[in-house]
Tab-separated table of C-alpha atoms and ligand atoms in Angstrom:
chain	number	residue	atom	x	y	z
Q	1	UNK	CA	3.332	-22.319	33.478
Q	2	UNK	CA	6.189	-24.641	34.044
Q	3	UNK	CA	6.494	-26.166	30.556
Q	4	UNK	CA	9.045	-23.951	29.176
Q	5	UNK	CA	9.750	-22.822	25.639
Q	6	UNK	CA	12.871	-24.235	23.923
Q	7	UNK	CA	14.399	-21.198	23.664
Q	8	UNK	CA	13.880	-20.092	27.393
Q	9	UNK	CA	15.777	-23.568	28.544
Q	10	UNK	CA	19.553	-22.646	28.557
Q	11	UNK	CA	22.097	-25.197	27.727
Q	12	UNK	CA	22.884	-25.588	31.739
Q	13	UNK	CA	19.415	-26.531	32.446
Q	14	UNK	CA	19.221	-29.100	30.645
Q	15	UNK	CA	19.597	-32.509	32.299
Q	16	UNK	CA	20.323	-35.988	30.412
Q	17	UNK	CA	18.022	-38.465	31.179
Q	18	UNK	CA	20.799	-40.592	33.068
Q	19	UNK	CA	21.107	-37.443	35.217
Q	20	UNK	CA	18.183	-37.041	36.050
Q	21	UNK	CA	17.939	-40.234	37.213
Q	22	UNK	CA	21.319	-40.509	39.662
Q	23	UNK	CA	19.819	-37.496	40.943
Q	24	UNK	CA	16.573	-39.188	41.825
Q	25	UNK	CA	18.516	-42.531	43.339
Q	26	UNK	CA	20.680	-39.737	45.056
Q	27	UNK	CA	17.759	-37.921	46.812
Q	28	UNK	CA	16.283	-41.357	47.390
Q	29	UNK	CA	19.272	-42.590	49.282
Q	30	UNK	CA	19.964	-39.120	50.887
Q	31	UNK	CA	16.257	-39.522	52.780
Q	32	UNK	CA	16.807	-42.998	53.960
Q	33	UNK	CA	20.232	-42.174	55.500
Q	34	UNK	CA	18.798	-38.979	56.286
Q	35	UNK	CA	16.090	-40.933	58.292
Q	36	UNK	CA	13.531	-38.568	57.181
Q	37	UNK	CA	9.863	-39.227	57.133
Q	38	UNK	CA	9.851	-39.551	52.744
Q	39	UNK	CA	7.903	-42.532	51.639
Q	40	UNK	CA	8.581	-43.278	47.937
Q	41	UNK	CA	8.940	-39.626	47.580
Q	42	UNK	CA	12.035	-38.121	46.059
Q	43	UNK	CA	11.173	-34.350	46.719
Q	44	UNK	CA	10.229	-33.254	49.524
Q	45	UNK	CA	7.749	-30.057	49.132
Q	46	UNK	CA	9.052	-26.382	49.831
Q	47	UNK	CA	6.438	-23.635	49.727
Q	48	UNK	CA	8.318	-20.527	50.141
Q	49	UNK	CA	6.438	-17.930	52.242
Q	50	UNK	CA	7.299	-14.958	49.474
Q	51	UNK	CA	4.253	-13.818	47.551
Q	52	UNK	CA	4.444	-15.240	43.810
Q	53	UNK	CA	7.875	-17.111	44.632
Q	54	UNK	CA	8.493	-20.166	42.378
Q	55	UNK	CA	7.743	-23.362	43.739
Q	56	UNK	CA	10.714	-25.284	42.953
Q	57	UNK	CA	10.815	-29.460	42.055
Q	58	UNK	CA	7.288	-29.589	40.411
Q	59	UNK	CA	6.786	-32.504	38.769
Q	60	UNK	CA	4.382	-32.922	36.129
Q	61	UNK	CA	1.462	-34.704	37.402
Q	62	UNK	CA	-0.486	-37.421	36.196
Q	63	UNK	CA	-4.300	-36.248	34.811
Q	64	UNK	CA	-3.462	-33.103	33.341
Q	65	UNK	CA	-5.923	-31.739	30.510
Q	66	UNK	CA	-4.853	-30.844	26.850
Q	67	UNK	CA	-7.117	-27.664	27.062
Q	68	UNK	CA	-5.714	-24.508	27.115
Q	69	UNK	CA	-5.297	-23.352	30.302
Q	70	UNK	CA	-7.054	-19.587	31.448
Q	71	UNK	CA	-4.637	-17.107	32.116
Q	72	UNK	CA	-3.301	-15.868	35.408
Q	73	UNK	CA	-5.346	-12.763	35.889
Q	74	UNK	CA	-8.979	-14.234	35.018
Q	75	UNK	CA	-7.754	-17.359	37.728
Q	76	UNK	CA	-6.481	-14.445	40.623
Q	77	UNK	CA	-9.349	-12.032	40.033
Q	78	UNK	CA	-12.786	-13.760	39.297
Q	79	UNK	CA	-13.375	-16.352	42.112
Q	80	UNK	CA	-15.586	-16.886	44.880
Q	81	UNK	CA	-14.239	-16.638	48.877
Q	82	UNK	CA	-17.115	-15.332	50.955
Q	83	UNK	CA	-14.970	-14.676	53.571
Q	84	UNK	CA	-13.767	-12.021	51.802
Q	85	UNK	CA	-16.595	-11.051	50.200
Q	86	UNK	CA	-19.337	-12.192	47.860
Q	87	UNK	CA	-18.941	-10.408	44.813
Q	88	UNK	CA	-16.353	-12.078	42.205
Q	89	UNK	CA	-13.362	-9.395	42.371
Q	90	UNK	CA	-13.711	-8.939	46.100
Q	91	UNK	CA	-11.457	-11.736	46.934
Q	92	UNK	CA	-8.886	-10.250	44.707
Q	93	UNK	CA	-9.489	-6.550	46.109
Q	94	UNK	CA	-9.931	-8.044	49.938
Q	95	UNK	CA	-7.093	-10.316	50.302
Q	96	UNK	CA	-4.582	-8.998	49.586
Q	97	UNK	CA	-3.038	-7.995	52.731
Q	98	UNK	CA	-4.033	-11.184	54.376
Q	99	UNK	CA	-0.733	-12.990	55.677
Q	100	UNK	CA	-1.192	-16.997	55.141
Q	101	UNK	CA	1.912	-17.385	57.387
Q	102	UNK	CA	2.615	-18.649	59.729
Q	103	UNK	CA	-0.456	-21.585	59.614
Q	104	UNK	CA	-0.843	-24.314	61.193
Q	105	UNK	CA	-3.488	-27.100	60.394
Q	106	UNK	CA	-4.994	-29.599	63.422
Q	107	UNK	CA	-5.710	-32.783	62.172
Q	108	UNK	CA	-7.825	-34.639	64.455
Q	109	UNK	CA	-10.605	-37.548	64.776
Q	110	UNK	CA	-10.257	-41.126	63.262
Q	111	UNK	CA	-6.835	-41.312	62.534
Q	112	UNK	CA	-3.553	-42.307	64.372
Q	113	UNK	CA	-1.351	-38.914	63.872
Q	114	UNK	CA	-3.679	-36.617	64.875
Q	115	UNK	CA	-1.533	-33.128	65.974
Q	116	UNK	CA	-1.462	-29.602	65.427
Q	117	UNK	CA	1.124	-29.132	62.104
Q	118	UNK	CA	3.167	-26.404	61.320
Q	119	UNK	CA	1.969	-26.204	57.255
Q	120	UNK	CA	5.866	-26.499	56.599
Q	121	UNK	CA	5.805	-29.904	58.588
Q	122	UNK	CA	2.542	-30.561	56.711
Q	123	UNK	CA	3.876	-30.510	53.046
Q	124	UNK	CA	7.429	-31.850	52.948
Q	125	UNK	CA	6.867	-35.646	53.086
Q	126	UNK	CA	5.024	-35.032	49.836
Q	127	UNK	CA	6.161	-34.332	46.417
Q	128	UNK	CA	4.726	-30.944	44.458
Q	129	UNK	CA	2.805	-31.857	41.050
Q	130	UNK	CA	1.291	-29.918	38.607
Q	131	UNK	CA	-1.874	-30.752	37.614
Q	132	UNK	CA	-3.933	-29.072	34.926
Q	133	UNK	CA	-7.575	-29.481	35.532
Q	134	UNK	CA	-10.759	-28.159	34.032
Q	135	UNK	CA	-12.504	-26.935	37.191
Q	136	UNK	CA	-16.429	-26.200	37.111
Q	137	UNK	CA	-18.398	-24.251	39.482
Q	138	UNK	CA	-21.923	-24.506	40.397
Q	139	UNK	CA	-22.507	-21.209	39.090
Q	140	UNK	CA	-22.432	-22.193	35.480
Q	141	UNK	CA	-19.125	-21.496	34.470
Q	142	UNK	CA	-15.339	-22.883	34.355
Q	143	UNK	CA	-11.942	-22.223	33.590
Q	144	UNK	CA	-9.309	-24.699	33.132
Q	145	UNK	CA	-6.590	-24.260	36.090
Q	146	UNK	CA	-2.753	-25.159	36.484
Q	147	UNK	CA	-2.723	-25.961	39.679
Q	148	UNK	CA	0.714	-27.312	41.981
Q	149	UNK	CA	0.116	-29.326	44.757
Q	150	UNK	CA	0.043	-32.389	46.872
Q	151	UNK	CA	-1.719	-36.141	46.525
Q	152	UNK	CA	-4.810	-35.986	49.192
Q	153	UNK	CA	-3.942	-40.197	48.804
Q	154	UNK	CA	-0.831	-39.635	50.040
Q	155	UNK	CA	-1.801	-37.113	53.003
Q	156	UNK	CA	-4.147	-38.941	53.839
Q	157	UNK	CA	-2.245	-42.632	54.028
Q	158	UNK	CA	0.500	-40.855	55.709
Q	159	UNK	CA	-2.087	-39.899	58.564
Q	160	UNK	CA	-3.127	-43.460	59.245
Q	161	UNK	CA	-6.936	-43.716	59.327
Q	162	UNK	CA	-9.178	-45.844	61.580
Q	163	UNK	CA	-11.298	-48.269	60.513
Q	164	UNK	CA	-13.997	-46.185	61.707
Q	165	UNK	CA	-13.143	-43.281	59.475
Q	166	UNK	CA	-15.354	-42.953	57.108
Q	167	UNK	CA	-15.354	-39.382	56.071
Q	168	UNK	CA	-12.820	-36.276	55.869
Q	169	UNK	CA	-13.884	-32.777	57.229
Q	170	UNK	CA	-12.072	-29.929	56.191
Q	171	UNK	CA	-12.406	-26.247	57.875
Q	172	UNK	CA	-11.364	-23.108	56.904
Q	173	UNK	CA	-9.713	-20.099	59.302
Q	174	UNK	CA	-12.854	-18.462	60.958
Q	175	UNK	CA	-10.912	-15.315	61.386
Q	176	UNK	CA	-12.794	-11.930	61.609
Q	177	UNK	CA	-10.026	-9.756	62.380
Q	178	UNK	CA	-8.237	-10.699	59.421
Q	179	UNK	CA	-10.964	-12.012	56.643
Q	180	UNK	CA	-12.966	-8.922	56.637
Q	181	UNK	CA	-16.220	-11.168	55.015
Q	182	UNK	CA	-16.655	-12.819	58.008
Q	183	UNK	CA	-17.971	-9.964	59.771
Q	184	UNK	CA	-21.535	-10.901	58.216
Q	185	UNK	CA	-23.518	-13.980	58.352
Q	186	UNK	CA	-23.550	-14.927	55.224
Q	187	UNK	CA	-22.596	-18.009	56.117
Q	188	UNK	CA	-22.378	-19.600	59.442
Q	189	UNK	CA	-18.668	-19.722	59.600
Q	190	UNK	CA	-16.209	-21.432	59.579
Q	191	UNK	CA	-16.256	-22.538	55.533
Q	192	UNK	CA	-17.107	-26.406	56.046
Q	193	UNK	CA	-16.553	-29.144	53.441
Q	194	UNK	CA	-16.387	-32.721	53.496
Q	195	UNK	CA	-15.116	-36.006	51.002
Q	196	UNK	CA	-15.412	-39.518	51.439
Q	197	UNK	CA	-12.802	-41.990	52.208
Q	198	UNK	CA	-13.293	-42.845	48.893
Q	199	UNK	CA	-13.162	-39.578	47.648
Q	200	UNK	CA	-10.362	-38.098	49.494
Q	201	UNK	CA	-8.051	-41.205	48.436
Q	202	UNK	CA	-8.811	-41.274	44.731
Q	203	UNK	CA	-5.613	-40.009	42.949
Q	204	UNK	CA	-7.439	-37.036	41.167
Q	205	UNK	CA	-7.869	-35.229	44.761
Q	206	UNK	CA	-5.069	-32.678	45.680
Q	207	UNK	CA	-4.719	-30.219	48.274
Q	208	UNK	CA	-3.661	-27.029	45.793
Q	209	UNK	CA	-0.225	-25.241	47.477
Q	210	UNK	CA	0.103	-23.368	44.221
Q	211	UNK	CA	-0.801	-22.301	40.645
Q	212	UNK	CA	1.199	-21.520	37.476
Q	213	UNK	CA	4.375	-22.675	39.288
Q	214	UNK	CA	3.714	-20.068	41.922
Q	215	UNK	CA	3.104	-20.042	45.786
Q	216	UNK	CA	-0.900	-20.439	45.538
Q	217	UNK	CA	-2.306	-16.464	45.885
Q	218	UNK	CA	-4.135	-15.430	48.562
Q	219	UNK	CA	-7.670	-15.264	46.969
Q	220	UNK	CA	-7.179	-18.363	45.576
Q	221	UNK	CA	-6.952	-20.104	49.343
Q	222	UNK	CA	-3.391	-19.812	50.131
Q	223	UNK	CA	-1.600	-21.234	51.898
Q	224	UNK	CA	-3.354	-25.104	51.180
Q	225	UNK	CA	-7.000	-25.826	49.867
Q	226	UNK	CA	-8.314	-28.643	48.283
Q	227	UNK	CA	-9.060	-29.275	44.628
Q	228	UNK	CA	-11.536	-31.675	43.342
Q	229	UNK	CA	-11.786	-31.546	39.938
Q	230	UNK	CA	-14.916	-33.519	39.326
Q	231	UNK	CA	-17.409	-31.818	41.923
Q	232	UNK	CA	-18.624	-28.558	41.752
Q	233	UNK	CA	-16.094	-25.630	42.771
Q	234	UNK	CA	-17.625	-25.085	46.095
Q	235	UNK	CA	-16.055	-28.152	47.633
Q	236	UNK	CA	-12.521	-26.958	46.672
Q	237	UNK	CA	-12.270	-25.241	50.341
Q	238	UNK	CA	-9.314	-22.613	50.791
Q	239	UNK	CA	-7.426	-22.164	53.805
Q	240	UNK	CA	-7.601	-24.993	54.874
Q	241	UNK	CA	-6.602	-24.812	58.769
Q	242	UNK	CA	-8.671	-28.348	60.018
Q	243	UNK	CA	-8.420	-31.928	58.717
Q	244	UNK	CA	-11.082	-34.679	60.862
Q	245	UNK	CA	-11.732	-37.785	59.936
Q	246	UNK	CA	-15.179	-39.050	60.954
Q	247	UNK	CA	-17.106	-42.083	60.788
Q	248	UNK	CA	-20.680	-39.923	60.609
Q	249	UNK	CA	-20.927	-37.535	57.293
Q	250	UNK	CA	-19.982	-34.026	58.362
Q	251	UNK	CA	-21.547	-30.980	57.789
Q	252	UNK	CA	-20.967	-28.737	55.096
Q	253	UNK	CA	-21.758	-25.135	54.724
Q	254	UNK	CA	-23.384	-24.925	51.380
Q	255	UNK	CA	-25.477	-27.824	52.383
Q	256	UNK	CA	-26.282	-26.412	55.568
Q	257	UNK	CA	-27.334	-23.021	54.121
Q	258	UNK	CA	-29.683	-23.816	51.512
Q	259	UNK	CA	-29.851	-27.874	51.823
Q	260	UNK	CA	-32.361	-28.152	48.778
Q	261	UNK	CA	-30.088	-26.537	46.647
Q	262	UNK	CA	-26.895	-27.768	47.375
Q	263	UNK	CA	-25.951	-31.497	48.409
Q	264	UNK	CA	-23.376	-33.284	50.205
Q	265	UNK	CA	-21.987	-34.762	46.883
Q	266	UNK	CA	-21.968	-31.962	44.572
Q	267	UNK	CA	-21.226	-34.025	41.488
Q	268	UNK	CA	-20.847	-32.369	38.344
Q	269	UNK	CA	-24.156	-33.505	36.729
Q	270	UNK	CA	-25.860	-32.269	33.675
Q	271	UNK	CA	-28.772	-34.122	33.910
Q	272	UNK	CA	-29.731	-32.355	37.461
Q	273	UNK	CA	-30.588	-29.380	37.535
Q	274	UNK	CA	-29.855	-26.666	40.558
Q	275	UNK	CA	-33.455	-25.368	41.241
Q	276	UNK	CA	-32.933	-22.262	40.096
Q	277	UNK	CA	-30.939	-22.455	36.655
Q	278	UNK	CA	-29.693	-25.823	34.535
Q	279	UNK	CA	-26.579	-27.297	34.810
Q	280	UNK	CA	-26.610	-28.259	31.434
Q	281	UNK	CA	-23.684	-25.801	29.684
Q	282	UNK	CA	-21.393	-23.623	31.344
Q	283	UNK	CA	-19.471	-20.497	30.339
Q	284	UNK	CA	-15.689	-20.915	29.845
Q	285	UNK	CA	-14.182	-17.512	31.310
Q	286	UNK	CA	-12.307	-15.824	29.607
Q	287	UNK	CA	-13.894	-17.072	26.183
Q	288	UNK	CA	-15.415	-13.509	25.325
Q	289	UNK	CA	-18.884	-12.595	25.766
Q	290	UNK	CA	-20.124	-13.532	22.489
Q	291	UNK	CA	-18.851	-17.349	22.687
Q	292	UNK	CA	-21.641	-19.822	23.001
Q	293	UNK	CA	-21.610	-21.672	26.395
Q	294	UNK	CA	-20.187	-25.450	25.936
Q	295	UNK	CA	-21.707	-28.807	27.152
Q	296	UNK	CA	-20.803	-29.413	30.857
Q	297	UNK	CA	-19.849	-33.183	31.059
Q	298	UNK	CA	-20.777	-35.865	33.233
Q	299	UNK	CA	-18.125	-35.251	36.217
Q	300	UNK	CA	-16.991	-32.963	34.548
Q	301	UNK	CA	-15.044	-35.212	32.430
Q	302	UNK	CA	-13.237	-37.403	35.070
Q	303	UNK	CA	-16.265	-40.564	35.128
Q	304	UNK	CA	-13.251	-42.823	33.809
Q	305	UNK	CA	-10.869	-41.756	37.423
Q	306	UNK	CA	-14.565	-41.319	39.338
Q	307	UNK	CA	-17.773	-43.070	38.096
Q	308	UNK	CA	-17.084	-46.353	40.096
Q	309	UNK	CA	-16.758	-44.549	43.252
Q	310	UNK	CA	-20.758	-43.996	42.986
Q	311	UNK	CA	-22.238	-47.220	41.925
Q	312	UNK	CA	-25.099	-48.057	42.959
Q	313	UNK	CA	-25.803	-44.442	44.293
Q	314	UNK	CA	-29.024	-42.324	42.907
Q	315	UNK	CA	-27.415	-39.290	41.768
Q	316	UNK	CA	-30.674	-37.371	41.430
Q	317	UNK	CA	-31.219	-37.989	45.139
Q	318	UNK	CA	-27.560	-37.555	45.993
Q	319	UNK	CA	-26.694	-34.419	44.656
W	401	LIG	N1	-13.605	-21.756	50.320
W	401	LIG	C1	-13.900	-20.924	51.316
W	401	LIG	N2	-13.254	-21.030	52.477
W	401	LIG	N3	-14.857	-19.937	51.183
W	401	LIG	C2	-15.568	-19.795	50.024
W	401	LIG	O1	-16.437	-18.901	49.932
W	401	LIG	N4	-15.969	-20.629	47.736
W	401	LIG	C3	-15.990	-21.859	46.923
W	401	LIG	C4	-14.590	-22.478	46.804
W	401	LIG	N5	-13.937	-22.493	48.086
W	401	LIG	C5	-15.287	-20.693	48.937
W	401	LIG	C6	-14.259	-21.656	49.125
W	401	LIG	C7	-16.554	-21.648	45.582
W	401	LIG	S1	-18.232	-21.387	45.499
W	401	LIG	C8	-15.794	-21.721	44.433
W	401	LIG	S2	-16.528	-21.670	42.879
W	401	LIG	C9	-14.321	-21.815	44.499
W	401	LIG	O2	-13.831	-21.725	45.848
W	401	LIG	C10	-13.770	-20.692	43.620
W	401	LIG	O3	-12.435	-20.406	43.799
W	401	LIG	P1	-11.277	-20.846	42.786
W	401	LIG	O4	-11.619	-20.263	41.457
W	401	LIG	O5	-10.033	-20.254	43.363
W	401	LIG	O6	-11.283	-22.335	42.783
């Protein structure tokens, strides 16, 4: 994690406060003479290509949780990426020689800098945050997740919608020769998912570069996926290599697979049920077997950042 000790933080490293802030006006001023493409941003976001490197200039983000976060292995080995497999360690065991670089992502559709982007390119106008969220998936369980990354807000203003975008579709790679699940139809590929305008620009949305102050690990959807902390986990989509904005909803693979089970919204929701078990409580990895399962919360805790965003809406019907 990147909150150090006190007794790992040698006297060098620490910085006065009136340091710390010259060096801000100085990066500031260095971008505008620079003419680089910064907005407000004094950072701009490195992601070194080195397996497990450090990400350097995280700041801590806004939203974090207090809750303690799970460790590194139960985040890198239990997790769900079909196309490398659908049992829990095989994303672990399968990706591991999968090279995220180089990658490039297309962004196309409603907007006015549509392109293909060199995921470099795509990340440095943005600044790296960590942000420590509680993340739940459908499958009745959760684990609380330091992730580093970049505001979807800000991607997303920088890319100049339409008016007529309504919608952002994201795809994943669709890659047999190198994501050895993708050799069976489990799912018809590529990995779909899709947010609302609304969605994509509220400031709890990131797309996730990294976790535990580390380049983000394969099986966790390196190089870029998104992270949306009050939905279930499948609409945090990993390797991320398309970005359309649409004015019609897109479609999404869970939804298109079993479309009575799995909605376009995919709210965290007690009160509804999945068809086949309750959403009710969820099982916090890495909590031993014996612990008793805790109440899963309305959005998973985020109604304050997200409730408003669905006024009005049925959320039985939109699920
Ligand atoms: N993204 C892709 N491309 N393929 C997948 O199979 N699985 C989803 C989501 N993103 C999936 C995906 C599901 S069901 C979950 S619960 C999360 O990834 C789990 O991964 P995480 O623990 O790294 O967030």
């Amino acid at each position: 994690m990147l909150i150090k000790k006190p007794s790992d933080i040698r006297p060098s490293e620490i910085t006065s406060e009136h340091n710390y802030l010259n060096r801000r006006e100085f990066m500031r001023a260095g971008a505008v003479v620079g003419g680089s493409l910064l907005g407000s941003s004094a950072f701009s976001a490195i992601v070194p290509e080195a397996r497990g490197a450090k990400l350097a200039n995280v700041e801590p983000g806004a939203f974090s949780t207090d809750e303690t976060p799970n460790s590194y292995e139960d985040i890198t080995t239990y997790n769900n990426y079909y196309e490398f497999g659908t049992g829990k360690a095989d994303p672990f065991k399968n990706a591991q020689d999968f090279e995220p670089r180089p990658w490039s992502i297309t962004v196309e559709g409603e907007c006015e800098k549509t392109g293909i982007f060199d995921f470099e390119d795509f990340v440095k106008p943005f600044d790296l945050e960590e942000r420590i969220y509680r993340m739940r998936c459908v499958e009745a369980w959760s684990m609380v997740i330091p992730w580093v990354g970049i505001s979807l807000a800000e991607v997303v203003k920088y890319l100049q919608p339409t008016s007529k975008a309504r919608y952002v579709a994201f795809e994943t790679l669709n890659d047999a020769s190198r994501m050895p699940g993708i050799r069976r139809r489990t799912l018809d590929w590529p990995y779909r998912e899709g947010l609302t305008i609304e969605e994509a620009t509220n400031p709890l949305s990131i797309l996730a570069v990294g976790l535990y102050g580390e380049v983000l690990p394969n099986q966790n959807g390196a190089p870029i996926r998104l992270v949306v902390p009050w939905k279930y986990g499948f609409k945090g989509i990993k390797g991320i290599v398309r970005m359309r904005f649409t004015e019609r909803r897109p479609k999404t693979s869970w939804n298109m697979s079993q479309p009575r089970e799995y909605g376009f919204y995919a709210n965290v929701n007690p009160e509804v049920d999945h068809p086949r078990w309750s959403q009710a409580r969820e099982r916090r990895i890495g909590s031993g077997i014996f612990a008793s399962k805790q109440p899963t919360l309305m959005f998973n805790g985020y109604g304050e950042k997200v409730a408003h965003l669905y006024k009005g809406l049925d959320l039985r019907r939109n699920y």
